[in-house]
PDB file of C-alpha atoms in Angstrom:
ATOM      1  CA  UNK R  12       0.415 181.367  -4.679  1.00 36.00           C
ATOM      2  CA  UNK R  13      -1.388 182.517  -7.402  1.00 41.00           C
ATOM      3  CA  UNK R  14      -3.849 179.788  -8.996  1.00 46.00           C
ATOM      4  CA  UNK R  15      -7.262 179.622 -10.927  1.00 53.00           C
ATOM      5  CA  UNK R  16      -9.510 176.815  -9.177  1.00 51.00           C
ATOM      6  CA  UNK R  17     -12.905 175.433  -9.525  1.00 42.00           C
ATOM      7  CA  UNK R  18     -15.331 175.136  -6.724  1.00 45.00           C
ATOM      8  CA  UNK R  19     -17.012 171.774  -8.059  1.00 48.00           C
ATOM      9  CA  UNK R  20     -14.929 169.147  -9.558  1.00 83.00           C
ATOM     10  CA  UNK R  21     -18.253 167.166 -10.585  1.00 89.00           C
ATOM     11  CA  UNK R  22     -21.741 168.822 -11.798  1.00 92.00           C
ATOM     12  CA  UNK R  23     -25.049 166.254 -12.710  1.00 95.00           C
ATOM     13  CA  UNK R  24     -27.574 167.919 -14.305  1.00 96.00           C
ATOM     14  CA  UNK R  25     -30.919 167.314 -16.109  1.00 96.00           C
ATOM     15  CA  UNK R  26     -31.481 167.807 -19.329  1.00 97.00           C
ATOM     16  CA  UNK R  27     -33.338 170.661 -19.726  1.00 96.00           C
ATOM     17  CA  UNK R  28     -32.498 171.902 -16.747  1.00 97.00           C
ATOM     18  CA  UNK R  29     -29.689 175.216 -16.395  1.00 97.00           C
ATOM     19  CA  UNK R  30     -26.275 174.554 -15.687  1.00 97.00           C
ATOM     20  CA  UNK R  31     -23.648 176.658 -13.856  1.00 97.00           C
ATOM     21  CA  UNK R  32     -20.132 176.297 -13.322  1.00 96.00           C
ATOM     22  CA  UNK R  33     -17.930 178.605 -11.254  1.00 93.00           C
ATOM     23  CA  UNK R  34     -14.538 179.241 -11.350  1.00 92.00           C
ATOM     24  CA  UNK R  35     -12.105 181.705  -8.273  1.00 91.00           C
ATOM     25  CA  UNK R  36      -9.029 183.406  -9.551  1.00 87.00           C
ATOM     26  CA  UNK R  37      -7.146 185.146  -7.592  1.00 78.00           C
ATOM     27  CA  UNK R  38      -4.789 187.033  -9.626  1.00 83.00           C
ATOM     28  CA  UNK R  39      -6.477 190.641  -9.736  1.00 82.00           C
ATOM     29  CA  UNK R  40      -3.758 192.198 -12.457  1.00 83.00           C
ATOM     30  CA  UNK R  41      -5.523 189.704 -15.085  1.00 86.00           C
ATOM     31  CA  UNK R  42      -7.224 191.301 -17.744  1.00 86.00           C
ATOM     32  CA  UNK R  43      -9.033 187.962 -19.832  1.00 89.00           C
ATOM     33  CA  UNK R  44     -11.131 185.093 -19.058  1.00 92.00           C
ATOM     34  CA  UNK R  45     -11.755 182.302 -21.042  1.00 92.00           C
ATOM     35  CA  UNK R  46     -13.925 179.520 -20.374  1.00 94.00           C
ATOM     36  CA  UNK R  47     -12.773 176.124 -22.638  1.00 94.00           C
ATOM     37  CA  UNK R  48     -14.918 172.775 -23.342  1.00 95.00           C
ATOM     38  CA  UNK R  49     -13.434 169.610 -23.845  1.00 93.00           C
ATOM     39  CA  UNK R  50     -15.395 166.463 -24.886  1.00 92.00           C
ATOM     40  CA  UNK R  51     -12.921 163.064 -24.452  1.00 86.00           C
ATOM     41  CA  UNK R  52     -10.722 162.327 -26.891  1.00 82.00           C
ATOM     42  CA  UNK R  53     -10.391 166.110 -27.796  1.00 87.00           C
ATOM     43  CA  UNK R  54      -8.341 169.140 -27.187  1.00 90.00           C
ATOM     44  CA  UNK R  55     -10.225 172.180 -24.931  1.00 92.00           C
ATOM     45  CA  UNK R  56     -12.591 174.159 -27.422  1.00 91.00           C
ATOM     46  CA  UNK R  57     -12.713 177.816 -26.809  1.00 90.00           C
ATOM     47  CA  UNK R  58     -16.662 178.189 -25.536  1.00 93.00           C
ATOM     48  CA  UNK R  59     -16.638 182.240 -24.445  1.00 94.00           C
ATOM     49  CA  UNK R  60     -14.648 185.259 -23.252  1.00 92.00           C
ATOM     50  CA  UNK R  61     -14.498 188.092 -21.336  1.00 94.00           C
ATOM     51  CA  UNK R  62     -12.460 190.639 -20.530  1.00 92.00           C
ATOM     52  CA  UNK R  63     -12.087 192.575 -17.303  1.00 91.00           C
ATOM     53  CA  UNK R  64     -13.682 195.730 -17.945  1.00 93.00           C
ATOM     54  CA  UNK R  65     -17.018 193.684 -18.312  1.00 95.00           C
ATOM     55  CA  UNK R  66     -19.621 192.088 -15.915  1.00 96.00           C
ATOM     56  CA  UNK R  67     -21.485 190.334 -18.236  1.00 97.00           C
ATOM     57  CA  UNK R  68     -21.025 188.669 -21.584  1.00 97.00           C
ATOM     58  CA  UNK R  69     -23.384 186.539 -23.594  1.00 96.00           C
ATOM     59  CA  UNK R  70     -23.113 183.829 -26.277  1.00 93.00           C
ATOM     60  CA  UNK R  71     -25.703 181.012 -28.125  1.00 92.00           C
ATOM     61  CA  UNK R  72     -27.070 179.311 -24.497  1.00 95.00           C
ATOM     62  CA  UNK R  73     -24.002 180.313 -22.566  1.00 97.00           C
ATOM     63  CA  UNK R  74     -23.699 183.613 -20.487  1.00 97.00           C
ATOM     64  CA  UNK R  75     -20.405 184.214 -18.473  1.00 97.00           C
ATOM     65  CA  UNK R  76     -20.593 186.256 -15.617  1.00 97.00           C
ATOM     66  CA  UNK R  77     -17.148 188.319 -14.055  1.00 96.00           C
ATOM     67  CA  UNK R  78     -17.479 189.529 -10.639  1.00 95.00           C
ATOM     68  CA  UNK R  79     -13.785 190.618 -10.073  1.00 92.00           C
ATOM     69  CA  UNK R  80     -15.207 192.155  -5.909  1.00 92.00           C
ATOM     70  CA  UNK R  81     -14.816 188.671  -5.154  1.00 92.00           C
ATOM     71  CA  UNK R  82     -12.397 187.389  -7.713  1.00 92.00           C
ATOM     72  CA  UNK R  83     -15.231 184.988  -9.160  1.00 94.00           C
ATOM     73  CA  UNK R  84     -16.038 183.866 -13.342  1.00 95.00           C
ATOM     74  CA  UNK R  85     -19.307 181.866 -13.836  1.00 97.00           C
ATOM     75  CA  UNK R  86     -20.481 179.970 -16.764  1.00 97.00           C
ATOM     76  CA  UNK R  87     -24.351 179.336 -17.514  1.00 98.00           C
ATOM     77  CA  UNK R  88     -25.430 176.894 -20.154  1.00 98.00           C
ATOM     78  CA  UNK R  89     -29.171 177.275 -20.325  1.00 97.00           C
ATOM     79  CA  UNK R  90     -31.279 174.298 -21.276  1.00 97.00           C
ATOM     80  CA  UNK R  91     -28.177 171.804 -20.695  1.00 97.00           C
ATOM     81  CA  UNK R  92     -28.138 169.192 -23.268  1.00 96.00           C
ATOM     82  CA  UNK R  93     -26.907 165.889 -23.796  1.00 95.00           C
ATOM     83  CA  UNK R  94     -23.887 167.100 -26.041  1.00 95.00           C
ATOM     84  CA  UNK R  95     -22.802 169.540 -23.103  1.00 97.00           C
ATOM     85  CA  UNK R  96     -21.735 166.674 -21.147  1.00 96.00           C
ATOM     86  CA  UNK R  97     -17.972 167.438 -20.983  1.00 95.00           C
ATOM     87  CA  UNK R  98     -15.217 168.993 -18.629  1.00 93.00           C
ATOM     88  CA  UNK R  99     -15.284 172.942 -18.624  1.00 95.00           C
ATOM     89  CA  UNK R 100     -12.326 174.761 -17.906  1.00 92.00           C
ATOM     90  CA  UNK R 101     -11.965 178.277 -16.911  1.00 93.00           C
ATOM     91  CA  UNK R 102      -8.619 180.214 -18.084  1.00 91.00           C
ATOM     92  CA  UNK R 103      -7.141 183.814 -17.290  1.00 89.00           C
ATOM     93  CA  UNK R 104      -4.696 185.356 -19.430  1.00 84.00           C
ATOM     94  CA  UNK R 105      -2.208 187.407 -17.621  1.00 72.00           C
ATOM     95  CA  UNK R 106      -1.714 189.919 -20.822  1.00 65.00           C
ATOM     96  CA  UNK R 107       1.991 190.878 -20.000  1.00 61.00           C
ATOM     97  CA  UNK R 108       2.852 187.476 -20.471  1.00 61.00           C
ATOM     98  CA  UNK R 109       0.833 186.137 -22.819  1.00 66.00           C
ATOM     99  CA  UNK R 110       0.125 183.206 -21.089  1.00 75.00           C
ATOM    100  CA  UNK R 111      -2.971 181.152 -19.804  1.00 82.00           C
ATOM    101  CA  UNK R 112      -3.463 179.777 -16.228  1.00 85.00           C
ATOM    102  CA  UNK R 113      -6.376 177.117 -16.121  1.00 87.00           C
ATOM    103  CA  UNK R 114      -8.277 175.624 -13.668  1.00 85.00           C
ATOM    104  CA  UNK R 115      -8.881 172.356 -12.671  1.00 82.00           C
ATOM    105  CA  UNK R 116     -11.577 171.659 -14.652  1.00 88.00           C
ATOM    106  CA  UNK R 117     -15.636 170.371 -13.844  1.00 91.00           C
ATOM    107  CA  UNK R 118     -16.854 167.879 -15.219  1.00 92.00           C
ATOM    108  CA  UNK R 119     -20.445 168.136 -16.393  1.00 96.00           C
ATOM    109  CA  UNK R 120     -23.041 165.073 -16.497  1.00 95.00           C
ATOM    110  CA  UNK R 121     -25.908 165.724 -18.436  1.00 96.00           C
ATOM    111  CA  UNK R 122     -28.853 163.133 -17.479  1.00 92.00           C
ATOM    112  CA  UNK R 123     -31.348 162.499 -19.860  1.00 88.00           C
TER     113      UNK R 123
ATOM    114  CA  UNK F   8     -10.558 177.424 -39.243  1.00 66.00           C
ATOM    115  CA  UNK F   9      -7.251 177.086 -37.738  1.00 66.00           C
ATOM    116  CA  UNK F  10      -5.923 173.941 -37.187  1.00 87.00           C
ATOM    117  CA  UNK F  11      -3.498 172.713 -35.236  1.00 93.00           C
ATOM    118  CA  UNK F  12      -2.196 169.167 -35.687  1.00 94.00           C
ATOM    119  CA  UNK F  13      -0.126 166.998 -33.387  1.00 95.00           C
ATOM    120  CA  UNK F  14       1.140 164.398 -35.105  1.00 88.00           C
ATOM    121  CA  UNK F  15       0.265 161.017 -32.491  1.00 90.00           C
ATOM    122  CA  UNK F  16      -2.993 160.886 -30.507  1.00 91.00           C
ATOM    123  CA  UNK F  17      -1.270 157.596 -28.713  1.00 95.00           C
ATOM    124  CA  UNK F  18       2.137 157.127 -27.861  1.00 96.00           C
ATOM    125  CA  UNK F  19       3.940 153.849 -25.836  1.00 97.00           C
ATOM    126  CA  UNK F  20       7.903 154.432 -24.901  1.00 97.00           C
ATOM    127  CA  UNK F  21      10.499 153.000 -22.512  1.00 97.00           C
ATOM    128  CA  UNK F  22      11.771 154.845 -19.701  1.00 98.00           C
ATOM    129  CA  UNK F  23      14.960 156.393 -20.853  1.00 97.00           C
ATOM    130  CA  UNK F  24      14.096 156.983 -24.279  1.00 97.00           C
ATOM    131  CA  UNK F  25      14.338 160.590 -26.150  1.00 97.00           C
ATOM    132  CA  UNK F  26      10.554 161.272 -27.415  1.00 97.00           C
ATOM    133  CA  UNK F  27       9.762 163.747 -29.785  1.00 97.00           C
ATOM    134  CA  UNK F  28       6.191 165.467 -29.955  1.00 97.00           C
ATOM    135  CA  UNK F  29       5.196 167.337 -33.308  1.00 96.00           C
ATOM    136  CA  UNK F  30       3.122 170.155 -33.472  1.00 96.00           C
ATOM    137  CA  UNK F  31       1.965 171.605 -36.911  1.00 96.00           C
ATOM    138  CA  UNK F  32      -0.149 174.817 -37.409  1.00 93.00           C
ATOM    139  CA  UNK F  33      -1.635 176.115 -40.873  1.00 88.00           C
ATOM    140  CA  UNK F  34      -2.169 179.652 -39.969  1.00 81.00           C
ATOM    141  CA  UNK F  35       1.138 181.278 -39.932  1.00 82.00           C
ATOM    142  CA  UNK F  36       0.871 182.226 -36.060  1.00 83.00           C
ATOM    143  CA  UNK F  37       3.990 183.337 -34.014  1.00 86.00           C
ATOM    144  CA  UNK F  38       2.888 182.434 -30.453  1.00 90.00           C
ATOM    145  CA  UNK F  39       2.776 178.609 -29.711  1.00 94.00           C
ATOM    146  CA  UNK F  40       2.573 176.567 -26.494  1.00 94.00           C
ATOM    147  CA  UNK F  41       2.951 172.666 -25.266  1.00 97.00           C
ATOM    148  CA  UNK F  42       0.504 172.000 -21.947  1.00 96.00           C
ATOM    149  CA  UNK F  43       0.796 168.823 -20.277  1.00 96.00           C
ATOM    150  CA  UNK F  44      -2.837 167.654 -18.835  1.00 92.00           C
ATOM    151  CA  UNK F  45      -3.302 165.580 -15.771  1.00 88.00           C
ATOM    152  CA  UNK F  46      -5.878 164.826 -13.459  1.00 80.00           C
ATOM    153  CA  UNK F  47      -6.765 166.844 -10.653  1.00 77.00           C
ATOM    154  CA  UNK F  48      -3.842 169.472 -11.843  1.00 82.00           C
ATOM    155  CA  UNK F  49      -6.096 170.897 -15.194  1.00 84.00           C
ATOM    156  CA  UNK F  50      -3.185 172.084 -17.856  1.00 90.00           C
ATOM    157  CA  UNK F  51      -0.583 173.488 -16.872  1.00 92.00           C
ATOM    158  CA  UNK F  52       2.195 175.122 -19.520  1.00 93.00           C
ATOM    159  CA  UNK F  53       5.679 173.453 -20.079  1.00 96.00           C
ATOM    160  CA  UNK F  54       7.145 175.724 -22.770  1.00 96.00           C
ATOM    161  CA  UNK F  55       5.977 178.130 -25.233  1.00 94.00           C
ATOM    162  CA  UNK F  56       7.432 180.626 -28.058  1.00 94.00           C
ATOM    163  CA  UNK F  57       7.078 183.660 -29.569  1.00 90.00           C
ATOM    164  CA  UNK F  58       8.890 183.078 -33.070  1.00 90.00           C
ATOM    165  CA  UNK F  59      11.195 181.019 -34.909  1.00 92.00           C
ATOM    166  CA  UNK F  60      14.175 180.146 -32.524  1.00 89.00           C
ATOM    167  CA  UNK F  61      12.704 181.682 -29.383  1.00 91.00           C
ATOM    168  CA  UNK F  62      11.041 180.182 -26.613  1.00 93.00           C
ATOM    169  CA  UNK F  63      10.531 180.437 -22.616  1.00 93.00           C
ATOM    170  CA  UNK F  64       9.741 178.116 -19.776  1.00 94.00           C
ATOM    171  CA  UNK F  65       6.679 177.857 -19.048  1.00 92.00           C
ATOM    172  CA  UNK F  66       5.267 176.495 -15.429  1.00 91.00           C
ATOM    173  CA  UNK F  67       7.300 172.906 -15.601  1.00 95.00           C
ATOM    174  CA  UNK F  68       9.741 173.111 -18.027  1.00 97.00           C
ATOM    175  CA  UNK F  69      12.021 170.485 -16.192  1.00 97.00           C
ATOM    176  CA  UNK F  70      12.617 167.147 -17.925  1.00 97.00           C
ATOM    177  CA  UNK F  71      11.451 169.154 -21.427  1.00 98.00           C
ATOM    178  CA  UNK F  72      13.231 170.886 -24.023  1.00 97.00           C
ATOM    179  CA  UNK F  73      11.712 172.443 -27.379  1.00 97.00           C
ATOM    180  CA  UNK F  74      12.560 173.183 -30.739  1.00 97.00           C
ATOM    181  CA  UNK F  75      11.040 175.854 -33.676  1.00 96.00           C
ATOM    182  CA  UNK F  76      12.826 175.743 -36.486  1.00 94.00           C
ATOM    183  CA  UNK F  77      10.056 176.773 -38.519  1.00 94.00           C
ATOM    184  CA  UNK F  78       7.094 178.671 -37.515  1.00 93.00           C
ATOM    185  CA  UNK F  79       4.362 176.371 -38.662  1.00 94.00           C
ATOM    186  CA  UNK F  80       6.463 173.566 -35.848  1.00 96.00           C
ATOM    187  CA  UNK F  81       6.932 173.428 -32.516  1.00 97.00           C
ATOM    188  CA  UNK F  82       8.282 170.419 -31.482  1.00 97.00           C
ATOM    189  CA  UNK F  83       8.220 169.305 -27.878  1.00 98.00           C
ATOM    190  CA  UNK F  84      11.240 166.952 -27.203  1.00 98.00           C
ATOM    191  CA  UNK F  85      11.387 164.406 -24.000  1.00 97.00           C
ATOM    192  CA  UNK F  86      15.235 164.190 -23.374  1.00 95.00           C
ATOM    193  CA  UNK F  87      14.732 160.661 -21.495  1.00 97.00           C
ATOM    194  CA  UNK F  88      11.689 159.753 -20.844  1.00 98.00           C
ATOM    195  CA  UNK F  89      10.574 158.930 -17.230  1.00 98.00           C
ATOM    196  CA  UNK F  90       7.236 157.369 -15.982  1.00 97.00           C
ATOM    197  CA  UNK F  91       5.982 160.806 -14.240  1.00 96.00           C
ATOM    198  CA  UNK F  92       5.564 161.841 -17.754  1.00 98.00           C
ATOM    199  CA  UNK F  93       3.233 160.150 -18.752  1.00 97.00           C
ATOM    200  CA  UNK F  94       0.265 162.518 -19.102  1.00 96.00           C
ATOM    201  CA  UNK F  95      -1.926 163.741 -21.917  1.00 95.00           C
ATOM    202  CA  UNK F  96      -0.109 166.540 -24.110  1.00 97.00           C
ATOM    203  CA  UNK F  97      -1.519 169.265 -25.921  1.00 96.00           C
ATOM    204  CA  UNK F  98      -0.731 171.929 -28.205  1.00 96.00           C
ATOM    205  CA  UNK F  99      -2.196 175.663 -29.140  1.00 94.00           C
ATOM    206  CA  UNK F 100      -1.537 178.048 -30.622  1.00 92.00           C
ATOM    207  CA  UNK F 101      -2.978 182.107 -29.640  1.00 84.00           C
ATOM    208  CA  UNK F 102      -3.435 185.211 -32.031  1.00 75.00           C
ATOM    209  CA  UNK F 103      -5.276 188.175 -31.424  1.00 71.00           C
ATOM    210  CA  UNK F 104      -8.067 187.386 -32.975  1.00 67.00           C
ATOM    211  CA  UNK F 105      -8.584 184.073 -32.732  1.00 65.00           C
ATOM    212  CA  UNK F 106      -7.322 183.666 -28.933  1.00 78.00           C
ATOM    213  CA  UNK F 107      -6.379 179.757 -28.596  1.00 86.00           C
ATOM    214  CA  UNK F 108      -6.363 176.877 -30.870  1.00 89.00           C
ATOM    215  CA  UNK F 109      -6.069 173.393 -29.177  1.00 92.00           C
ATOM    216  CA  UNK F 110      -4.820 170.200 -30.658  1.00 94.00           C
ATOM    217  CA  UNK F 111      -6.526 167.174 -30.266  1.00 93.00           C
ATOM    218  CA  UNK F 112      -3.868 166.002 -27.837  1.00 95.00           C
ATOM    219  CA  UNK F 113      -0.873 163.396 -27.773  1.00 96.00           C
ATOM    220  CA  UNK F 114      -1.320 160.882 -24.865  1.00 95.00           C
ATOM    221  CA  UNK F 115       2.067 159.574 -23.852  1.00 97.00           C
ATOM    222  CA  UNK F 116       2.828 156.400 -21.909  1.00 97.00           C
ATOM    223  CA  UNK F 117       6.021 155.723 -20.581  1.00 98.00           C
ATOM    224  CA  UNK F 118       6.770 152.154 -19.491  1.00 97.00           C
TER     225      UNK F 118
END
């Protein structure tokens, strides 16, 4: 069936170090990618986007990478701070129906 | 910023009982959704609607039913309440521009 999954449910990093999440997809008719953070207690917050028709997109630390060859979304938080300890979602939004499919999440330590 | 508000971060309720979640949004958008959150299964979308009176199934709409009256509500309503629904709830809602908004979440218990 079609699905959005994560490769690593659980990611330790130190701080300082650079951290990088992936995500598979395997839906090739969708057109958006969203990556979401979400701290405990909270809802997701939207962290970075990218559409199909790029590779590439960059943001404040984060970079998101789309290699849609291999149906594959990466996101990499340079110098990885305490605050980005969280669980990281990826999303795609099938346009036509204006709905998201998410993964199952990562959850990223940060070690001091 | 947008904000959407859901009206209980903590809920308790007996099996059996009708439960009513509240959603609230301040920005006058027409699409809004209700995801259920669980571990190991990420979010995954119970209902959702375009405008005032409409809405569609989402993913696992089964046990759920919704209700917008208004556009700034979306309510998410729990017919009788079993224990496989208990699970962390959340609301967004999506324009153009500003993709998704989140809620903080409702986590439901049912006893």
């Amino acid at each position: 069936g079609e699905s959005v999954g994560l490769h690593l449910p659980t990611l330790s990093v130190q701080e300082g170090d650079n951290s990088i999440i992936n995500c598979a997809y395997s839906n090739s008719a969708s057109d958006y990618f969203i990556w979401y953070k979400q701290e405990s207690g909270k809802g997701p917050q939207f962290i970075i986007d990218i559409r199909s028709n790029m590779d590439k997109r960059q943001g404040q630390r984060v970079t998101v990478l789309l290699n849609k060859t291999v149906k594959h979304l990466s996101l990499q938080i340079a110098a990885t701070q305490p605050g980005d300890s969280a669980v990281y979602f990826c999303a795609e939004n099938r346009g036509a129906t204006n709905k998201l499919i998410f993964g199952t999440g990562t959850l990223l330590a940060v070690q001091p | 910023d947008v904000k959407v508000t859901q009206s209980s971060r903590y809920l308790v309720k007996r099996t059996g009982e009708k439960v009513f979640l509240e959603c609230v949004q301040d920005m006058d958008h027409e699409n809004m959704f209700w995801y259920r959150q669980d571990p190991g299964l990420g979010l995954r979308l119970i209902y959702f609607s375009y405008d005032v009176k409409m809405k569609e199934k989402g993913d696992i709409p089964e046990g759920y039913s919704v209700s917008r009256e208004k556009k700034e509500r979306f309510s998410l309503i729990l017919e009788s309440a079993s224990t496989n629904q208990t699970s962390m709830y959340l609301c967004a809602t999506k324009t153009e521009r500003y993709g998704y908004t989140f809620g903080s979440g409702t986590r439901l218990t049912v006893v």
